[in-house]
Amino acid sequence: MVPRNDHLWIGLAVSFFLSFVSYALFLQLGEWFTASAGRAISFRPRTLALIAICLNILPMNVFRRTYRTKSLKGLVIGVMIMAAVWFFYFGRELLEG
């Protein structure tokens, strides 16, 4: 049985939406920690962005279990694009040491 709503663009949309929203929530969470602690608590943006990208494992598992292979391919393509952008943006900082 072929599942409904199994399209490549759905996987792309889920990957970008989940990553951007989770990154924004992580930034907001850092501000809440700073306000509640009464002192500056900062998280590195590169770490928050990497965690936001890695959160795509959750919908990846859902797509795999429900046999949505086209959506899974779109999700993987979106994750690879974001990982390449992350490495391009933060790679020099990591490699310079």
PDB file of C-alpha atoms in Angstrom:
ATOM      1  CA  MET A   1       0.000   0.000   0.000  1.00  0.00           C
ATOM      2  CA  VAL A   2       1.438   3.336  -1.074  1.00  0.00           C
ATOM      3  CA  PRO A   3       1.125   5.992   1.656  1.00  0.00           C
ATOM      4  CA  ARG A   4      -0.571   9.285   0.898  1.00  0.00           C
ATOM      5  CA  ASN A   5       1.399  12.513   0.899  1.00  0.00           C
ATOM      6  CA  ASP A   6       4.656  10.822  -0.033  1.00  0.00           C
ATOM      7  CA  HIS A   7       6.416  13.589  -1.964  1.00  0.00           C
ATOM      8  CA  LEU A   8       9.983  14.843  -2.109  1.00  0.00           C
ATOM      9  CA  TRP A   9       8.999  18.436  -1.343  1.00  0.00           C
ATOM     10  CA  ILE A  10       7.268  17.368   1.900  1.00  0.00           C
ATOM     11  CA  GLY A  11      10.550  15.964   3.192  1.00  0.00           C
ATOM     12  CA  LEU A  12      12.389  19.142   2.183  1.00  0.00           C
ATOM     13  CA  ALA A  13       9.788  21.332   3.875  1.00  0.00           C
ATOM     14  CA  VAL A  14       9.860  19.266   7.064  1.00  0.00           C
ATOM     15  CA  SER A  15      13.657  19.340   7.262  1.00  0.00           C
ATOM     16  CA  PHE A  16      13.949  23.106   6.800  1.00  0.00           C
ATOM     17  CA  PHE A  17      10.945  23.943   8.981  1.00  0.00           C
ATOM     18  CA  LEU A  18      12.051  21.716  11.868  1.00  0.00           C
ATOM     19  CA  SER A  19      15.624  23.010  11.780  1.00  0.00           C
ATOM     20  CA  PHE A  20      14.715  26.702  11.625  1.00  0.00           C
ATOM     21  CA  VAL A  21      12.037  26.481  14.302  1.00  0.00           C
ATOM     22  CA  SER A  22      14.186  24.424  16.670  1.00  0.00           C
ATOM     23  CA  TYR A  23      17.128  26.815  16.186  1.00  0.00           C
ATOM     24  CA  ALA A  24      14.883  29.764  17.047  1.00  0.00           C
ATOM     25  CA  LEU A  25      13.546  27.917  20.096  1.00  0.00           C
ATOM     26  CA  PHE A  26      17.070  27.094  21.250  1.00  0.00           C
ATOM     27  CA  LEU A  27      18.043  30.767  20.981  1.00  0.00           C
ATOM     28  CA  GLN A  28      14.945  31.745  22.955  1.00  0.00           C
ATOM     29  CA  LEU A  29      15.695  29.081  25.545  1.00  0.00           C
ATOM     30  CA  GLY A  30      19.178  30.535  25.979  1.00  0.00           C
ATOM     31  CA  GLU A  31      17.672  33.975  26.584  1.00  0.00           C
ATOM     32  CA  TRP A  32      15.264  32.504  29.141  1.00  0.00           C
ATOM     33  CA  PHE A  33      18.167  30.817  30.958  1.00  0.00           C
ATOM     34  CA  THR A  34      20.065  34.104  30.981  1.00  0.00           C
ATOM     35  CA  ALA A  35      17.100  36.006  32.377  1.00  0.00           C
ATOM     36  CA  SER A  36      16.300  33.431  35.051  1.00  0.00           C
ATOM     37  CA  ALA A  37      19.895  32.922  36.180  1.00  0.00           C
ATOM     38  CA  GLY A  38      20.631  36.620  36.487  1.00  0.00           C
ATOM     39  CA  ARG A  39      23.935  36.244  34.673  1.00  0.00           C
ATOM     40  CA  ALA A  40      25.025  35.770  31.099  1.00  0.00           C
ATOM     41  CA  ILE A  41      24.640  32.223  29.844  1.00  0.00           C
ATOM     42  CA  SER A  42      25.583  31.856  26.214  1.00  0.00           C
ATOM     43  CA  PHE A  43      25.526  28.922  23.868  1.00  0.00           C
ATOM     44  CA  ARG A  44      27.570  28.875  20.711  1.00  0.00           C
ATOM     45  CA  PRO A  45      25.412  29.441  17.637  1.00  0.00           C
ATOM     46  CA  ARG A  46      27.281  26.730  15.749  1.00  0.00           C
ATOM     47  CA  THR A  47      26.393  24.164  18.418  1.00  0.00           C
ATOM     48  CA  LEU A  48      22.743  25.190  18.476  1.00  0.00           C
ATOM     49  CA  ALA A  49      22.582  25.029  14.680  1.00  0.00           C
ATOM     50  CA  LEU A  50      24.148  21.567  14.650  1.00  0.00           C
ATOM     51  CA  ILE A  51      21.700  20.292  17.263  1.00  0.00           C
ATOM     52  CA  ALA A  52      18.818  21.773  15.260  1.00  0.00           C
ATOM     53  CA  ILE A  53      20.016  19.939  12.153  1.00  0.00           C
ATOM     54  CA  CYS A  54      20.422  16.692  14.090  1.00  0.00           C
ATOM     55  CA  LEU A  55      16.834  16.867  15.340  1.00  0.00           C
ATOM     56  CA  ASN A  56      15.808  15.747  11.853  1.00  0.00           C
ATOM     57  CA  ILE A  57      16.490  12.203  13.020  1.00  0.00           C
ATOM     58  CA  LEU A  58      13.026  12.168  14.607  1.00  0.00           C
ATOM     59  CA  PRO A  59      10.961  12.721  11.431  1.00  0.00           C
ATOM     60  CA  MET A  60      13.454  10.550   9.553  1.00  0.00           C
ATOM     61  CA  ASN A  61      12.499   7.628  11.744  1.00  0.00           C
ATOM     62  CA  VAL A  62       8.783   8.378  11.319  1.00  0.00           C
ATOM     63  CA  PHE A  63       9.117   8.482   7.520  1.00  0.00           C
ATOM     64  CA  ARG A  64      11.081   5.233   7.565  1.00  0.00           C
ATOM     65  CA  ARG A  65       8.516   3.413   9.712  1.00  0.00           C
ATOM     66  CA  THR A  66       5.557   4.584   7.596  1.00  0.00           C
ATOM     67  CA  TYR A  67       7.257   3.701   4.279  1.00  0.00           C
ATOM     68  CA  ARG A  68       7.337   7.262   2.952  1.00  0.00           C
ATOM     69  CA  THR A  69      10.464   6.784   0.874  1.00  0.00           C
ATOM     70  CA  LYS A  70      10.112   9.904  -1.282  1.00  0.00           C
ATOM     71  CA  SER A  71       9.587  12.101   1.762  1.00  0.00           C
ATOM     72  CA  LEU A  72      12.553  10.419   3.420  1.00  0.00           C
ATOM     73  CA  LYS A  73      14.711  11.231   0.388  1.00  0.00           C
ATOM     74  CA  GLY A  74      13.600  14.866   0.559  1.00  0.00           C
ATOM     75  CA  LEU A  75      14.407  14.989   4.261  1.00  0.00           C
ATOM     76  CA  VAL A  76      17.881  13.553   3.683  1.00  0.00           C
ATOM     77  CA  ILE A  77      18.527  16.017   0.852  1.00  0.00           C
ATOM     78  CA  GLY A  78      17.476  18.896   3.119  1.00  0.00           C
ATOM     79  CA  VAL A  79      19.719  17.680   5.933  1.00  0.00           C
ATOM     80  CA  MET A  80      22.681  17.345   3.568  1.00  0.00           C
ATOM     81  CA  ILE A  81      22.122  20.871   2.229  1.00  0.00           C
ATOM     82  CA  MET A  82      21.966  22.312   5.746  1.00  0.00           C
ATOM     83  CA  ALA A  83      25.006  20.318   6.863  1.00  0.00           C
ATOM     84  CA  ALA A  84      27.001  21.615   3.884  1.00  0.00           C
ATOM     85  CA  VAL A  85      25.927  25.188   4.641  1.00  0.00           C
ATOM     86  CA  TRP A  86      26.815  24.679   8.318  1.00  0.00           C
ATOM     87  CA  PHE A  87      30.258  23.343   7.444  1.00  0.00           C
ATOM     88  CA  PHE A  88      30.852  26.111   4.904  1.00  0.00           C
ATOM     89  CA  TYR A  89      29.860  28.777   7.435  1.00  0.00           C
ATOM     90  CA  PHE A  90      31.589  27.351  10.542  1.00  0.00           C
ATOM     91  CA  GLY A  91      34.244  25.146   8.929  1.00  0.00           C
ATOM     92  CA  ARG A  92      37.062  27.678   8.909  1.00  0.00           C
ATOM     93  CA  GLU A  93      36.507  28.369  12.582  1.00  0.00           C
ATOM     94  CA  LEU A  94      36.775  24.648  13.331  1.00  0.00           C
ATOM     95  CA  LEU A  95      39.763  23.980  11.096  1.00  0.00           C
ATOM     96  CA  GLU A  96      41.804  26.957  12.302  1.00  0.00           C
ATOM     97  CA  GLY A  97      41.541  25.600  15.775  1.00  0.00           C
TER      98      GLY A  97
END
